[in-house]
PDB file of C-alpha atoms in Angstrom:
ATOM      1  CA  UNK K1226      -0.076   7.469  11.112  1.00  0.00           C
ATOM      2  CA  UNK K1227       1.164   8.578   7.659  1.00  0.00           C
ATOM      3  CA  UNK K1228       2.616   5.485   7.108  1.00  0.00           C
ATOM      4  CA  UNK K1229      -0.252   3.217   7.344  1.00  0.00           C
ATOM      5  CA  UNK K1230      -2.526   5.883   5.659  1.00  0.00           C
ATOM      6  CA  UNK K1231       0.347   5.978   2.431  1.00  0.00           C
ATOM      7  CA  UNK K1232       0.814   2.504   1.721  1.00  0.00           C
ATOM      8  CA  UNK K1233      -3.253   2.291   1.686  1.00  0.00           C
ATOM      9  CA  UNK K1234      -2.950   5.421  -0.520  1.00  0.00           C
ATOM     10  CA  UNK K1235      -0.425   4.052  -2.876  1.00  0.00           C
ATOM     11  CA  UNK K1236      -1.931   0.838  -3.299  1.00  0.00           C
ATOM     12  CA  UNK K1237      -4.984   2.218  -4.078  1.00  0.00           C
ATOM     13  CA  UNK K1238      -3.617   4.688  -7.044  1.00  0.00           C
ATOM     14  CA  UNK K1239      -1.271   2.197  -8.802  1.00  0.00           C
ATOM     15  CA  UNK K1240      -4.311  -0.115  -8.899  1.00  0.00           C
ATOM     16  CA  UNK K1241      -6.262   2.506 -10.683  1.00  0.00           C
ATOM     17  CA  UNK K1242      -3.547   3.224 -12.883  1.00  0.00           C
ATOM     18  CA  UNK K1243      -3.634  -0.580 -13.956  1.00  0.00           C
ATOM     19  CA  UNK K1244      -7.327  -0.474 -14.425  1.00  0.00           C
ATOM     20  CA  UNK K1245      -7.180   2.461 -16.733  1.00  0.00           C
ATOM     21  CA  UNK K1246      -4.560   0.834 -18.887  1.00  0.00           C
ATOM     22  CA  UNK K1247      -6.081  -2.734 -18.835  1.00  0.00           C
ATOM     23  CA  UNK K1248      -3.422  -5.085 -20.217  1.00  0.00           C
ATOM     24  CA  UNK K1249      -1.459  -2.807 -21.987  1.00  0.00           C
ATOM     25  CA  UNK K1250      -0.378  -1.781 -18.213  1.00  0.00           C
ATOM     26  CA  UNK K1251      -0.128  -5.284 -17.366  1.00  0.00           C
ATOM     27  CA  UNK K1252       2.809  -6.045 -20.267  1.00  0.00           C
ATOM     28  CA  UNK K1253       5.609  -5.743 -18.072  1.00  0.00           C
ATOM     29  CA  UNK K1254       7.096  -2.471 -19.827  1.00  0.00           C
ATOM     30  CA  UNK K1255       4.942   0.144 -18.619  1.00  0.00           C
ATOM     31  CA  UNK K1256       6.112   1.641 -15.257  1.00  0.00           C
ATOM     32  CA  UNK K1257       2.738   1.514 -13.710  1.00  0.00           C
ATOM     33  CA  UNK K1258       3.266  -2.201 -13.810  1.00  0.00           C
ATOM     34  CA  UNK K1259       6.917  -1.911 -11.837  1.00  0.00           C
ATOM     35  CA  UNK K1260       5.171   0.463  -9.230  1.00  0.00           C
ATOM     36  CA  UNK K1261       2.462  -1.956  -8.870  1.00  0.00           C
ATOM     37  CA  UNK K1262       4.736  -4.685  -7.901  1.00  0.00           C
ATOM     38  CA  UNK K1263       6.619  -2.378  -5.745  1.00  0.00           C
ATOM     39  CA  UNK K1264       3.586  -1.151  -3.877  1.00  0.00           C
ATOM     40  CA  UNK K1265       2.411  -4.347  -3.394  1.00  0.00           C
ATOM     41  CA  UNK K1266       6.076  -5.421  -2.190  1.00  0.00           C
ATOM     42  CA  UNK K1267       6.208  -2.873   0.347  1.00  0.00           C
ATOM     43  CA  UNK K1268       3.153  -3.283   2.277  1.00  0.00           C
ATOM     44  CA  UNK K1269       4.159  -6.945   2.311  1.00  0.00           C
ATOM     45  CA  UNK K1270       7.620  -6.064   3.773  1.00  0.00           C
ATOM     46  CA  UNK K1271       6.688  -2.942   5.963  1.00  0.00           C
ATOM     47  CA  UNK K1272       4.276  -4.810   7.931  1.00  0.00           C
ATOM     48  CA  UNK K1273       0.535  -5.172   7.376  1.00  0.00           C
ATOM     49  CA  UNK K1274      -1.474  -1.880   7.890  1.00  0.00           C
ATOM     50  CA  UNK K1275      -4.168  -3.526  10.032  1.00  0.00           C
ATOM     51  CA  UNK K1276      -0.727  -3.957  12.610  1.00  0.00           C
ATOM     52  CA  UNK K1277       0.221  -0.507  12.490  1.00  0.00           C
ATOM     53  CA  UNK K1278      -3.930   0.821  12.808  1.00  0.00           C
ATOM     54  CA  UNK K1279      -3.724  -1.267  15.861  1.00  0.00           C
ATOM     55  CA  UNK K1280      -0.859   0.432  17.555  1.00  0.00           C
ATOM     56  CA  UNK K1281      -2.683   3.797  16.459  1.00  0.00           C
ATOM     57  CA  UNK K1282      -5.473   3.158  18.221  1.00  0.00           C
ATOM     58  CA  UNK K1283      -3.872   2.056  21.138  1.00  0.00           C
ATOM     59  CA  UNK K1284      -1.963   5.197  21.636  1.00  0.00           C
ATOM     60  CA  UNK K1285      -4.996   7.224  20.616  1.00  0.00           C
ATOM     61  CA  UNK K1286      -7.141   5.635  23.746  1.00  0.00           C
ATOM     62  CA  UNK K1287      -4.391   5.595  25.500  1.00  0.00           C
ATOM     63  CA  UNK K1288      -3.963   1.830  25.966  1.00  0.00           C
ATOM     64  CA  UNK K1289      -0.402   0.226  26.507  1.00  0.00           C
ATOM     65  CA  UNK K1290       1.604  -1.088  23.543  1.00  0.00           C
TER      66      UNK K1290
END
């Protein structure tokens, strides 16, 4: 359950981060920019979050996998 809540989490904080630096987060030197692309990676990578909500519920209503 943390996992699909932290990605969501993370996503959510580097975009504000880029929004409150505007383009001079956006240059490509900052390391907002680098976590950004990271975040972004690893929800790509890790699997999508509405996947992993879906096995939580399952298991929450008790429903098989």
């Amino acid at each position: 359950m943390a996992k699909a809540l932290a990605a969501g989490i993370a996503q959510e904080a580097t975009a504000l981060g880029m929004e409150l630096l505007g383009a001079t987060g956006a240059r490509g030197d900052h390391l907002i920019e680098k976590l950004y692309r990271d975040v972004k990676a690893m929800d790509i990578v890790e699997g999508t979050g509405q996947v992993q909500r879906v096995i939580i519920a399952r298991n929450l209503v008790g429903l098989p996998r």
